[in-house]
Short mmCIF file of C-alpha atoms and ligand atoms in Angstrom, two decimals:
data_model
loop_
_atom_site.label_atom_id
_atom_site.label_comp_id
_atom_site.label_asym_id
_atom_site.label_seq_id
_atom_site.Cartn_x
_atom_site.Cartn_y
_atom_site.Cartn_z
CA UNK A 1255 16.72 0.78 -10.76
CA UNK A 1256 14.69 -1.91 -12.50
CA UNK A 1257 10.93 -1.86 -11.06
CA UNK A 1258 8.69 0.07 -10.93
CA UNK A 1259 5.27 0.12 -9.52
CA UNK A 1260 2.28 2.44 -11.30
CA UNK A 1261 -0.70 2.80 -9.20
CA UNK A 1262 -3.83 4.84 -9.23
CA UNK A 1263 -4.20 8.12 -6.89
CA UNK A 1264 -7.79 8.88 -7.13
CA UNK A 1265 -10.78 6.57 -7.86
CA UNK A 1266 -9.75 5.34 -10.85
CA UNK A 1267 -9.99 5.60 -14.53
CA UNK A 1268 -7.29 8.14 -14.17
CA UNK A 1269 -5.96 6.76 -17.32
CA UNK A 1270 -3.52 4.09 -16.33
CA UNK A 1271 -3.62 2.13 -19.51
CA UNK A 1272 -1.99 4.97 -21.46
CA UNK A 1273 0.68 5.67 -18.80
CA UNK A 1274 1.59 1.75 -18.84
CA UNK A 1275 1.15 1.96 -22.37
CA UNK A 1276 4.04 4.99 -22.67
CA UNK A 1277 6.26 2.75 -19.74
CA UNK A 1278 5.58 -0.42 -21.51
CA UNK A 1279 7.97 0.31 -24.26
CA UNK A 1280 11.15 0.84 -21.57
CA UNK A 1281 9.87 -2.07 -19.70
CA UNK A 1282 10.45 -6.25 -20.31
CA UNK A 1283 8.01 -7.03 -18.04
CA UNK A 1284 4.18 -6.06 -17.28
CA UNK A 1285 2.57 -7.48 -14.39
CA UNK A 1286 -0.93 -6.75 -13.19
CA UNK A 1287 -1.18 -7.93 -9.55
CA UNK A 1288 -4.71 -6.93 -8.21
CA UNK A 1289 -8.23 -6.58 -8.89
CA UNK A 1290 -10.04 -8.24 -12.39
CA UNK A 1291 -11.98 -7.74 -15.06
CA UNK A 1292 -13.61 -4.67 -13.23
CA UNK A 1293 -10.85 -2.50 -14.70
CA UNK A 1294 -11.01 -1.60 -18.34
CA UNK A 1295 -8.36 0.36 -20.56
CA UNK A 1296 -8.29 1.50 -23.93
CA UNK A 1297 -4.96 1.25 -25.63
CA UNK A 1298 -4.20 3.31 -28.95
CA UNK A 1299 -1.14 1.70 -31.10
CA UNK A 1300 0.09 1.26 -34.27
CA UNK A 1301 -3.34 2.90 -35.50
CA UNK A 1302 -5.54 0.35 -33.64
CA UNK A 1303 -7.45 0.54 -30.72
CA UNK A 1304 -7.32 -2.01 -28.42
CA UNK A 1305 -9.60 -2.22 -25.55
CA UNK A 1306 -8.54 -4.75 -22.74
CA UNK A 1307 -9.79 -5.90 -18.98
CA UNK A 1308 -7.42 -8.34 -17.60
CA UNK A 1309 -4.30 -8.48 -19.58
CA UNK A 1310 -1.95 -5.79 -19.25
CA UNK A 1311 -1.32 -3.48 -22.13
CA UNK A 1312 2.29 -4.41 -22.50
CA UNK A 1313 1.22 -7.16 -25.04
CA UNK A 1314 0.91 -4.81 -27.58
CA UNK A 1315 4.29 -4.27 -27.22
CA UNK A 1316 5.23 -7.81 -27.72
CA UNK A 1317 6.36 -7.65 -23.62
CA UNK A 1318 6.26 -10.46 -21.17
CA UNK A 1319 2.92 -10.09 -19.31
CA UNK A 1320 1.76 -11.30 -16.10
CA UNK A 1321 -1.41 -12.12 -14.50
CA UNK A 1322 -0.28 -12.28 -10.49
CA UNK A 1323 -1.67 -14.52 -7.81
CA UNK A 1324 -3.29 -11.26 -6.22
CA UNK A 1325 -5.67 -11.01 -9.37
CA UNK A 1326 -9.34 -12.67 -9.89
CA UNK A 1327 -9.18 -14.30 -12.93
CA UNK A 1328 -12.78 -14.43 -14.88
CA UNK A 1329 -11.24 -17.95 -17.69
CA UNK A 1330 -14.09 -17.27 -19.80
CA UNK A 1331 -12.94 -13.18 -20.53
CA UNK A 1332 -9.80 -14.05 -20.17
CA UNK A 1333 -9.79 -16.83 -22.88
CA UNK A 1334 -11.90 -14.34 -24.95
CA UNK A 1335 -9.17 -11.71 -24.44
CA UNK A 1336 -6.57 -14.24 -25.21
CA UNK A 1337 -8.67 -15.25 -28.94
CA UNK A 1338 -8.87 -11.38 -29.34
CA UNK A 1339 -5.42 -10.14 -29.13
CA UNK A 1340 -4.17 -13.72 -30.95
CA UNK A 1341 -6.71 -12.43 -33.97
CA UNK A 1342 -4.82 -8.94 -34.04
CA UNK A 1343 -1.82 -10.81 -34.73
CA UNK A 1344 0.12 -10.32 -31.05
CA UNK A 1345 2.31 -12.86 -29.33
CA UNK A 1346 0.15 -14.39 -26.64
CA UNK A 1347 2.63 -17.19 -25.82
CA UNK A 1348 4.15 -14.12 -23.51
CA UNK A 1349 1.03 -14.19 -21.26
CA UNK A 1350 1.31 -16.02 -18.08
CA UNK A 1351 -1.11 -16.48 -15.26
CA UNK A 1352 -0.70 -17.47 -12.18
CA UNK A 1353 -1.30 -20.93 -9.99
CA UNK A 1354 -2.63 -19.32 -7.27
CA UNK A 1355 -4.64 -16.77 -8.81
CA UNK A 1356 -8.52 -16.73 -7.30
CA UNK A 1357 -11.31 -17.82 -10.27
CA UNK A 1358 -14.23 -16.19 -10.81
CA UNK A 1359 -17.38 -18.42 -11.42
CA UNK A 1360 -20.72 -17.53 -12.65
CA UNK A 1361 -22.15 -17.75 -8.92
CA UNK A 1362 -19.84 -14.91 -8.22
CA UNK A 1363 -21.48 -12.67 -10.72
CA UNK A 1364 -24.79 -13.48 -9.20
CA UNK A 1365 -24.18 -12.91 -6.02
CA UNK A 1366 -22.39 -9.18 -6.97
CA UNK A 1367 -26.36 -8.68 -8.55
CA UNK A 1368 -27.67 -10.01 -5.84
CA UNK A 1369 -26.06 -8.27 -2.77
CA UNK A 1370 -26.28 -4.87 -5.09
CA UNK A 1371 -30.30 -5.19 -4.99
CA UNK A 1372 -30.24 -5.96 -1.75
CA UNK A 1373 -28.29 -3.27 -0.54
CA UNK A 1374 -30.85 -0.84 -2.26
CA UNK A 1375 -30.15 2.63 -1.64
CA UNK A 1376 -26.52 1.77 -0.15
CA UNK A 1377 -25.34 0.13 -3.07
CA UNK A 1378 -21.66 0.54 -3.64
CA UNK A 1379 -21.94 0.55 -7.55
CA UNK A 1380 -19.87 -2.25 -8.04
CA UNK A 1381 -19.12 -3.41 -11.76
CA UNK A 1382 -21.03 -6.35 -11.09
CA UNK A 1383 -18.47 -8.68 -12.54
CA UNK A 1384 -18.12 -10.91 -9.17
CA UNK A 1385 -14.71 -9.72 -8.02
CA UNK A 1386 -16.11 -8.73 -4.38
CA UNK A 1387 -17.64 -12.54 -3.75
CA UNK A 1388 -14.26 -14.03 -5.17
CA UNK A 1389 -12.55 -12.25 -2.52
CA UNK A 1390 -14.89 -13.05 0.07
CA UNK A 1391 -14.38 -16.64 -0.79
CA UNK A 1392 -10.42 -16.61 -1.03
CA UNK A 1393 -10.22 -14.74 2.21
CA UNK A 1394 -13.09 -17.51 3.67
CA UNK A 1395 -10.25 -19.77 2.47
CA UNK A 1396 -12.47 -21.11 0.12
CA UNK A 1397 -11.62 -20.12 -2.98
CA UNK A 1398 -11.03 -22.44 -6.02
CA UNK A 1399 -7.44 -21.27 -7.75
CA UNK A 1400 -6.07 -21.43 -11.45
CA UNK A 1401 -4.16 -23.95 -10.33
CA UNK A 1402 -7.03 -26.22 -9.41
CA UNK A 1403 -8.85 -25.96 -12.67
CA UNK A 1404 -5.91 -28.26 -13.74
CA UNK A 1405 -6.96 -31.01 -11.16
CA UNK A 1406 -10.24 -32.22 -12.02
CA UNK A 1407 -10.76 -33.91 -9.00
CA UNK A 1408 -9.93 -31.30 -6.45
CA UNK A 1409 -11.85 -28.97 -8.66
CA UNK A 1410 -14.81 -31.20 -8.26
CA UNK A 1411 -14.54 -31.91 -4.60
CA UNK A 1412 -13.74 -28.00 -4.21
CA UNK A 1413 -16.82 -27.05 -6.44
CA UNK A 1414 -19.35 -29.69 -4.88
CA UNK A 1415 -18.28 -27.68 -1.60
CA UNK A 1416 -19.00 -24.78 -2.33
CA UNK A 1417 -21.71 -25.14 -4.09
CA UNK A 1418 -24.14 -26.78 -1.42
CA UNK A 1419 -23.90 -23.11 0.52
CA UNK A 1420 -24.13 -20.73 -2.62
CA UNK A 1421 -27.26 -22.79 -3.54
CA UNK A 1422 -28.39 -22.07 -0.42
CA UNK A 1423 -27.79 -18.72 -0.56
CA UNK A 1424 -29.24 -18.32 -3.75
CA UNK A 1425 -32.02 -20.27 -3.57
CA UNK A 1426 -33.21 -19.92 0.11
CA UNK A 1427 -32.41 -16.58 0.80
CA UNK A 1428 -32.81 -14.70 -2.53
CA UNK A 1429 -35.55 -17.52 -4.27
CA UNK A 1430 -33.26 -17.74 -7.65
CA UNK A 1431 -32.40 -20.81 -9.26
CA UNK A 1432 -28.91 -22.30 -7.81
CA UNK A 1433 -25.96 -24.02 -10.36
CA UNK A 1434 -25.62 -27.04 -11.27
CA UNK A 1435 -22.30 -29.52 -10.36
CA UNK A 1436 -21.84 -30.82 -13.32
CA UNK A 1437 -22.92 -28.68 -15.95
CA UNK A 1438 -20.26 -26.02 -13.91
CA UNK A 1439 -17.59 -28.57 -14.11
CA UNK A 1440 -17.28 -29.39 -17.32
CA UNK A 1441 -17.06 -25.90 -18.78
CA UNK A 1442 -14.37 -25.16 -16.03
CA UNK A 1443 -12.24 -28.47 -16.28
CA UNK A 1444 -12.32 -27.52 -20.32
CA UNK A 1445 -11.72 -23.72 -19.57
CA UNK A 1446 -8.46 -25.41 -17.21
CA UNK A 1447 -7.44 -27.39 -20.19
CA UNK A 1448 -7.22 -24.30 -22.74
CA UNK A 1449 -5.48 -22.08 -19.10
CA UNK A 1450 -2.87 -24.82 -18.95
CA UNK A 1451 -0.39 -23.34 -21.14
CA UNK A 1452 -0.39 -19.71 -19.82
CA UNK A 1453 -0.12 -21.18 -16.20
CA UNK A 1454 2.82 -20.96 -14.20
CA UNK A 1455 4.15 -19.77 -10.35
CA UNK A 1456 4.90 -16.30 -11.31
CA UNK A 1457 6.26 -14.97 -8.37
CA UNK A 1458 9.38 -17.37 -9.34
CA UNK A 1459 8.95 -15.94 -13.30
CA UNK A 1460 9.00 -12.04 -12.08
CA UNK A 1461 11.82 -12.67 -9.50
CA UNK A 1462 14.18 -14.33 -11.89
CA UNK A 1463 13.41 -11.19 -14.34
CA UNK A 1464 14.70 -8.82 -11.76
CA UNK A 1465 17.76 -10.96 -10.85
CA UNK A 1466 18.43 -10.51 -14.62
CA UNK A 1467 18.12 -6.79 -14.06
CA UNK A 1468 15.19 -6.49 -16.39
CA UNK A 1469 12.83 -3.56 -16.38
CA UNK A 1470 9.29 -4.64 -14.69
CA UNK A 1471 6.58 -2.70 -14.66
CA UNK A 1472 3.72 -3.22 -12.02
CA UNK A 1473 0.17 -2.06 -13.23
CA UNK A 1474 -2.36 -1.15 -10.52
CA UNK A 1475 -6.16 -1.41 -11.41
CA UNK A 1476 -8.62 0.82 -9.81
CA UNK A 1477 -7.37 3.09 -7.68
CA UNK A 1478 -5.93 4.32 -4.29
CA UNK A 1479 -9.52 5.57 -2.78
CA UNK A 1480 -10.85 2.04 -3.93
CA UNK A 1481 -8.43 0.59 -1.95
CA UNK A 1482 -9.99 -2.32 0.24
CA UNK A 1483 -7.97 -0.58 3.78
CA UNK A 1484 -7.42 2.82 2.27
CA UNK A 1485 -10.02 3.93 -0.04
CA UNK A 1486 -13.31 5.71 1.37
CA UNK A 1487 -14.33 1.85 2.63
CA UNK A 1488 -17.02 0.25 2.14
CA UNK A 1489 -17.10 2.26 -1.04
CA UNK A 1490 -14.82 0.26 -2.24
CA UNK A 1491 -13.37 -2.54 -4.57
CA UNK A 1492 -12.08 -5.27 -2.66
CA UNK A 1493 -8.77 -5.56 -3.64
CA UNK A 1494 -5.69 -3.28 -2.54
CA UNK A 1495 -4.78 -0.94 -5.77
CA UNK A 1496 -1.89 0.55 -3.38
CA UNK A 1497 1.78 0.03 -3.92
CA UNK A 1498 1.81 -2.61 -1.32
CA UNK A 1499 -0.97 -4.94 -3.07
CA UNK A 1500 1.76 -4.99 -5.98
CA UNK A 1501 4.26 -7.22 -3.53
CA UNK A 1502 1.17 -9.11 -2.15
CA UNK A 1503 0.01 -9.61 -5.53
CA UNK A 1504 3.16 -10.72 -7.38
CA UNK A 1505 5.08 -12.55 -4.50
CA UNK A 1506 7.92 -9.67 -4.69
CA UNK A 1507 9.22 -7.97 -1.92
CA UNK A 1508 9.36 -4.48 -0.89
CA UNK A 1509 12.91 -4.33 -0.99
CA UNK A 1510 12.96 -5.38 -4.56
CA UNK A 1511 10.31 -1.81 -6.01
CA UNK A 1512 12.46 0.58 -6.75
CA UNK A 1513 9.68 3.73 -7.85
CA UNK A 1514 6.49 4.14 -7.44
CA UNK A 1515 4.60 6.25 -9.74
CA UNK A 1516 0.94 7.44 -9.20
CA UNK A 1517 -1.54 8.55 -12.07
CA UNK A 1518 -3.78 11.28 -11.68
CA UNK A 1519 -6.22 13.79 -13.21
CA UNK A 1520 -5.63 16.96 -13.81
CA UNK A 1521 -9.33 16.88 -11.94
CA UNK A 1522 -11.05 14.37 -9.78
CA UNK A 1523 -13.76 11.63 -11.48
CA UNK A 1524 -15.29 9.04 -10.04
CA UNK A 1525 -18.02 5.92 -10.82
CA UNK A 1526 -19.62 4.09 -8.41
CA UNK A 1527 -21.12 5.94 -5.43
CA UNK A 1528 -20.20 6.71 -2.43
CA UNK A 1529 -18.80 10.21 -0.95
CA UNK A 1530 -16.73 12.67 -3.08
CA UNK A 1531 -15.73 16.30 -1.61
CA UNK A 1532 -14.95 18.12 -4.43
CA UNK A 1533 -17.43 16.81 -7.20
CA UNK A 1534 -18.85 19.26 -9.12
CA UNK A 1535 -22.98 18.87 -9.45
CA UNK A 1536 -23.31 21.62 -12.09
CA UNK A 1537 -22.22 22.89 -15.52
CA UNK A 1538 -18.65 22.72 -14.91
CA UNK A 1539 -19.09 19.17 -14.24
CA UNK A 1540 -20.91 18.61 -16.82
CA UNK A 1541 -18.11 20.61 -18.94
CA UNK A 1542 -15.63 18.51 -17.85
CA UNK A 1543 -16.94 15.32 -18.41
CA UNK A 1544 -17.81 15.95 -22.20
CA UNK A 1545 -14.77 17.34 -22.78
CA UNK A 1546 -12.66 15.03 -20.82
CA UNK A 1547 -15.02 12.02 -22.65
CA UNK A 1548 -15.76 10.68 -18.79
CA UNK A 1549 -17.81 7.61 -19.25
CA UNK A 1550 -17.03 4.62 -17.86
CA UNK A 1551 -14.43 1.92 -20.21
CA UNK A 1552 -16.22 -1.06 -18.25
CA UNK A 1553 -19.74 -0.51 -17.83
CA UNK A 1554 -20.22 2.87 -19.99
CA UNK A 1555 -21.87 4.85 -16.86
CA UNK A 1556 -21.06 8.86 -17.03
CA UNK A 1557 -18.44 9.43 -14.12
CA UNK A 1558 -18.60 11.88 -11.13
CA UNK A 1559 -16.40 14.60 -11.93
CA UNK A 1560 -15.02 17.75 -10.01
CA UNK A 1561 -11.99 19.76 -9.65
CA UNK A 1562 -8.47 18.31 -8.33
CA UNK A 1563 -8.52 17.33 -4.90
CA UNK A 1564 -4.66 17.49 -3.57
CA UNK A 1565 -6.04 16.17 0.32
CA UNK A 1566 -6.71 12.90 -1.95
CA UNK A 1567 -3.03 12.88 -3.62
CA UNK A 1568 -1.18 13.38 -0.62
CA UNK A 1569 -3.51 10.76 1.18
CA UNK A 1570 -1.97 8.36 -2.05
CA UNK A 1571 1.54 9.71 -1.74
CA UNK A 1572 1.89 8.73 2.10
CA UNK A 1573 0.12 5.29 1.45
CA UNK A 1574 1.95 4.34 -1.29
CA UNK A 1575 5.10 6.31 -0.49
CA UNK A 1576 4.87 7.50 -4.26
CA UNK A 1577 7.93 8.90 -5.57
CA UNK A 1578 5.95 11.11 -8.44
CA UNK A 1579 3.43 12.08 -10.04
CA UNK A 1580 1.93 11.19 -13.97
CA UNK A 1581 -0.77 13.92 -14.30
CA UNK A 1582 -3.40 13.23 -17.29
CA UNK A 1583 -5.41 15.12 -18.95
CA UNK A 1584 -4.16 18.75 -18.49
CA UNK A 1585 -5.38 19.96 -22.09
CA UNK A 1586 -9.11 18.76 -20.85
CA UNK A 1587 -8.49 22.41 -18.47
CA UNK A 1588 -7.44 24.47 -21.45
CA UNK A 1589 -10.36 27.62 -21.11
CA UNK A 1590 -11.20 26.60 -18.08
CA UNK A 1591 -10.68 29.81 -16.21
CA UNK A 1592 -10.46 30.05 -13.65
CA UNK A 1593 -9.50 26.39 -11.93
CA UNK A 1594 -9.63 25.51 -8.46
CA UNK A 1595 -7.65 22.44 -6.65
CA UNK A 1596 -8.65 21.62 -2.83
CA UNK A 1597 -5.84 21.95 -0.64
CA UNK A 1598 -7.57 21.14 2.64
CA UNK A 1599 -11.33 20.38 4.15
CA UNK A 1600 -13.63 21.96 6.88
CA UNK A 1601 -14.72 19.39 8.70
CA UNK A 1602 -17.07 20.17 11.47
CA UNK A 1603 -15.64 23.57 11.90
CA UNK A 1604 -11.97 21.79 11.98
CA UNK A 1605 -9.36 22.34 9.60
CA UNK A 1606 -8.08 19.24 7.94
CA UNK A 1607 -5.01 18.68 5.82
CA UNK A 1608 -5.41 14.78 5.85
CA UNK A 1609 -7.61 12.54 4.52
CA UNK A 1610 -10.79 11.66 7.70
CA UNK A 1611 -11.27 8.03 7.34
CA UNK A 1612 -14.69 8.07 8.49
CA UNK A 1613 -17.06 8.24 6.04
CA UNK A 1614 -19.49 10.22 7.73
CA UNK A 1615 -16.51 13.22 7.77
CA UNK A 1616 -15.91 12.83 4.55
CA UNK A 1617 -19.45 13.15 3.06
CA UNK A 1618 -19.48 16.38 5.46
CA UNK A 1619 -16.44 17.44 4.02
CA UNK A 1620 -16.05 21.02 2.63
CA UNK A 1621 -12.98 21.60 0.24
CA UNK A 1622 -10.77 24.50 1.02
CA UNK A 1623 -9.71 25.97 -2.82
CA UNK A 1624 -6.75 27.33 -4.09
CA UNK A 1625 -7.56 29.63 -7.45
CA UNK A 1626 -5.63 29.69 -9.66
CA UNK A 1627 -5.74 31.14 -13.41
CA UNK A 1628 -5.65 28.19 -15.72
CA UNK A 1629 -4.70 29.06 -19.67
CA UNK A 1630 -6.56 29.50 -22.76
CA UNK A 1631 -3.66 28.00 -25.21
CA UNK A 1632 -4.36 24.44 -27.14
CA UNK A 1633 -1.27 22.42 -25.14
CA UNK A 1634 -2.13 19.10 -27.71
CA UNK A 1635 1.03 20.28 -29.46
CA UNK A 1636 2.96 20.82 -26.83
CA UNK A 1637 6.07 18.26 -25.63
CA UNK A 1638 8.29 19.73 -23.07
CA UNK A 1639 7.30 21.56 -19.49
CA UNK A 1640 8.99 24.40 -20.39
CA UNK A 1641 6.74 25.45 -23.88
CA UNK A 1642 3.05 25.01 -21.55
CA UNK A 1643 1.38 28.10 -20.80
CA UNK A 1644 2.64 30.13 -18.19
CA UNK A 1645 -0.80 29.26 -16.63
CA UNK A 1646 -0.88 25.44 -17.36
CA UNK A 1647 3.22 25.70 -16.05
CA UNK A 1648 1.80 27.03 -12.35
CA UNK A 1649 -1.19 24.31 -12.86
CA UNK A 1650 1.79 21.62 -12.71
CA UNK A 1651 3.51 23.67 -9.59
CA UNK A 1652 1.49 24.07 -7.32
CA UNK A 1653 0.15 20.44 -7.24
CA UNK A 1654 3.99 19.75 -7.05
CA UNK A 1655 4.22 22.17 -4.07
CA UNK A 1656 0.44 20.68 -2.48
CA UNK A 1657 1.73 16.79 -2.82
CA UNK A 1658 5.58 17.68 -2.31
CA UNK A 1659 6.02 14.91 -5.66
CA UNK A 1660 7.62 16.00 -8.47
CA UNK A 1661 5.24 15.54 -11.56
CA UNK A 1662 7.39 13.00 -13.42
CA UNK A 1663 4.86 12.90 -16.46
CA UNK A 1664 2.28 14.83 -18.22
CA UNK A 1665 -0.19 14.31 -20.77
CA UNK A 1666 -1.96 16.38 -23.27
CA UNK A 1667 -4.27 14.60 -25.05
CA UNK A 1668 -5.74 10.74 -26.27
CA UNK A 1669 -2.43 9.66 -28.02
CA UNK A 1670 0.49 8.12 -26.81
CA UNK A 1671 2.48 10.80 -28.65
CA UNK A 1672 0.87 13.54 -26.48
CA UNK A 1673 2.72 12.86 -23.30
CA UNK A 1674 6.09 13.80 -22.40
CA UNK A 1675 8.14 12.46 -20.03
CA UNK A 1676 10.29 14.09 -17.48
CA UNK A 1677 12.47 11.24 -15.82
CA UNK A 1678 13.82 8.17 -16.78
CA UNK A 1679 11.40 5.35 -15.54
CA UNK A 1680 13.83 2.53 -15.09
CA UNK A 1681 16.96 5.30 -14.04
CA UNK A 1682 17.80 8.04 -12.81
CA UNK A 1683 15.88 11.45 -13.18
CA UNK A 1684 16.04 13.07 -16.58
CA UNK A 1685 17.42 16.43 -16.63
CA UNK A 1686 15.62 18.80 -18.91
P1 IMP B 2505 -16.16 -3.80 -7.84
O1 IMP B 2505 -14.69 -3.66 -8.00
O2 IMP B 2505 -16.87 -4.25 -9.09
O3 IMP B 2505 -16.54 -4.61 -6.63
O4 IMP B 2505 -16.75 -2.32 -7.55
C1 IMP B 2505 -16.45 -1.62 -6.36
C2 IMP B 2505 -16.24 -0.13 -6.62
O5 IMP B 2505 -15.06 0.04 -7.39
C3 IMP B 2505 -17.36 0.54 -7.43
O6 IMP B 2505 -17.48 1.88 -7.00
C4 IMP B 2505 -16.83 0.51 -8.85
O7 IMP B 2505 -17.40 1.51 -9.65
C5 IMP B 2505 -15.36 0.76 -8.59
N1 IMP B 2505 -14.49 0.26 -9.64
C6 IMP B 2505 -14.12 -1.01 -9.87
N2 IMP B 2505 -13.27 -1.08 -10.90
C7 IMP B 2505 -13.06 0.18 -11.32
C8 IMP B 2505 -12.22 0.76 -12.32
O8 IMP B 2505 -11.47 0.10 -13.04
N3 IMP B 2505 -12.29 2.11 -12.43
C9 IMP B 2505 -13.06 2.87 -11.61
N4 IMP B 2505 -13.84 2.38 -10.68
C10 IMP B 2505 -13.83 1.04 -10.51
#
């Protein structure tokens, strides 16, 4: 066993960056491999806090890290990010990025603004940083990649292109002011020239690692209800944050992940809009959130929250054939009593165990609970399954017995030092 892949199971900010951050340590390799600087994480270490979009945590580690073709790569906040972990002292040289990464350009970032106003009251909340136009324009098959901000000249024929119809856009449709060729080419045949020595084809780099046997760690973004095909579309990022985006993303095949690992709330959050059974409009939403600190890392907007929803995890487990479970957060539950997790919806009078992929069913959606008793006990102390609370110890069970995962890792609170783990990422299951 040498790779594994660690994706999101709800909508998100279920606290991926410290997960990575506790796998980091018994991996060689990091590789983020979807998605861009939409995603934020905050990483605790040594007694600093680093806070990070686009480059995965393993750098704090000192661990080879990899930006994969499958990511949209802002070069401005990523050369920023670069300067910033370089000025804390860390060993950037390990940072690659790859050729055929998609770039982000400032016209990107307008149009995001501009198709958000537009949309009015069905905005999808995006983070406005451009990543669904970059998409739109590398599935168009017109995207501009990393690799071309090395080539002036196809940069500028590529640009000039493109260009003449997002001035159009821009100017004819929405009445802004449009971009200018060369002003635009200049800062990105400079931003190419500081890129150069971070870029390489990292699909060979990562493959050569697991020929080698070392440990590689795949780091989703977003999560699996975000997911451009499986997520509660078009609510939506536009990338695939499922375990198969990680091969697309990386240029490794499915034969070569070994475990897939999703993160998860001990409850459900969400930013953005966009329908969300089990969200709780009321004081225990409002309980959660403060106590679970649920504003967003990128744009600082409160999040949605509501109790667990296990319809969503087993909707994650069967698309990304997960093989466990890292639950975060339990001690945010502590006095909670008592705590409900859906186990199924009404949906039109119908009982449903799976997820409806029509939106329409899902905003009519009503959660079937499951009570259960919850605890009272601080668990911040706490580092083995066995010394929870008899109530936090069925918490853990019956979202075992709901997703039929095993819960592989559990956290307690903020630090890295509050989590315990209950396999052996890169081998086989730990016994406890
Ligand atoms: P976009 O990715 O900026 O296009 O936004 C599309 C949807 O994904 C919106 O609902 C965002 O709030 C959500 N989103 C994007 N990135 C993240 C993330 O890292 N965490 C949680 N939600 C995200």
């Amino acid at each position: 066993m040498s790779t594994l892949v660690l994706v999101g199971s709800q909508w998100g900010d279920e606290g991926k960056g410290k997960v990575t951050d506790v796998l980091a340590e018994h991996a060689d390799v990091v590789v983020r491999y979807q998605g861009g600087a939409n995603a934020g994480h905050t990483v605790v270490a040594g007694g600093r806090t680093y806070k990070l979009h686009l480059v995965p945590s393993g750098i704090v580690h000192g661990k080879t890290c990899v930006i994969g073709n499958g990511v949209v790569l802002d070069p401005e906040h990523f050369l920023h990010e670069v300067e910033y972990l370089r000025g804390c002292g860390l060993d950037v040289d390990r940072i690659h990025v790859s050729d055929a990464a998609h770039v982000i350009f400032p016209y990107h970032k307008t149009l995001d603004e501009l198709e958000e106003e537009r949309r009015g009251e069905g905005r999808i909340g995006t983070t406005r940083r451009g990543i669904g136009p970059a998409y739109m324009d590398k599935v168009a098959r017109a995207g501009i990649r990393v690799g071309d901000l090395l080539r002036p000249e196809t940069l500028r024929r590529k640009l000039e292109a493109n260009l003449e119809q997002v001035n159009h856009l821009i100017e004819k449709v929405y009445g802004r002011p449009g971009f200018e060729l060369d002003a635009l080419l200049e800062q990105y045949v400079e931003f190419g020239r500081r890129l150069r020595p971070f870029v390489t084809d990292t699909a060979v780099l990562i493959n050569r690692a697991i020929d080698r046997g070392e440990h590689v760690l795949f780091e989703g973004a977003q999560g699996t209800m975000l997911d451009l095909d499986h997520g509660t579309y078009p609510y939506v990022t536009s990338s695939y944050p499922t375990a198969g985006g990680a091969c697309l993303g990386s240029g490794v095949g499915p034969t070569r992940i070994d475990r897939v690992v999703g993160v998860a709330k001990a409850y459900t959050s969400r930013v953005g809009d966009g329908p969300f059974p089990t969200e709780l409009r009321d004081a225990t939403g409002d309980w959660i959130r403060e106590k679970g600190h649920e504003y967003g890392t990128t744009t600082g907007r409160p999040r949605r929250c509501g109790w667990l929803d296990t319809v969503i995890l087993r909707h994650s487990v069967l698309v990304s054939g997960l093989s466990g479970l890292a639950l975060n957060h339990l001690d945010t539950l502590t006095g909670l009593r008592p705590l409900k997790i859906a186990v199924a919806y009404e949906v039109d009078g119908e009982h449903r165990e799976t997820l409806p992929r029509q939106l329409d069913e899902l905003a009519a959606a009503r959660p079937i609970y499951e009570e259960l008793p919850g605890w009272d006990e601080p668990i911040g102390d706490v580092r083995a399954f066995d010394d929870l609370p008899a109530g936090a110890r069925q918490y853990v069970q019956r979202i075992e017995a709901w997703t039929g995962v095993p819960v592989v890792m559990i956290s307690v609170g903020p630090s890295r030092e509050q989590t315990f783990l209950r396999f052996e990422p890169f081998g086989g299951r730990r016994a406890e």
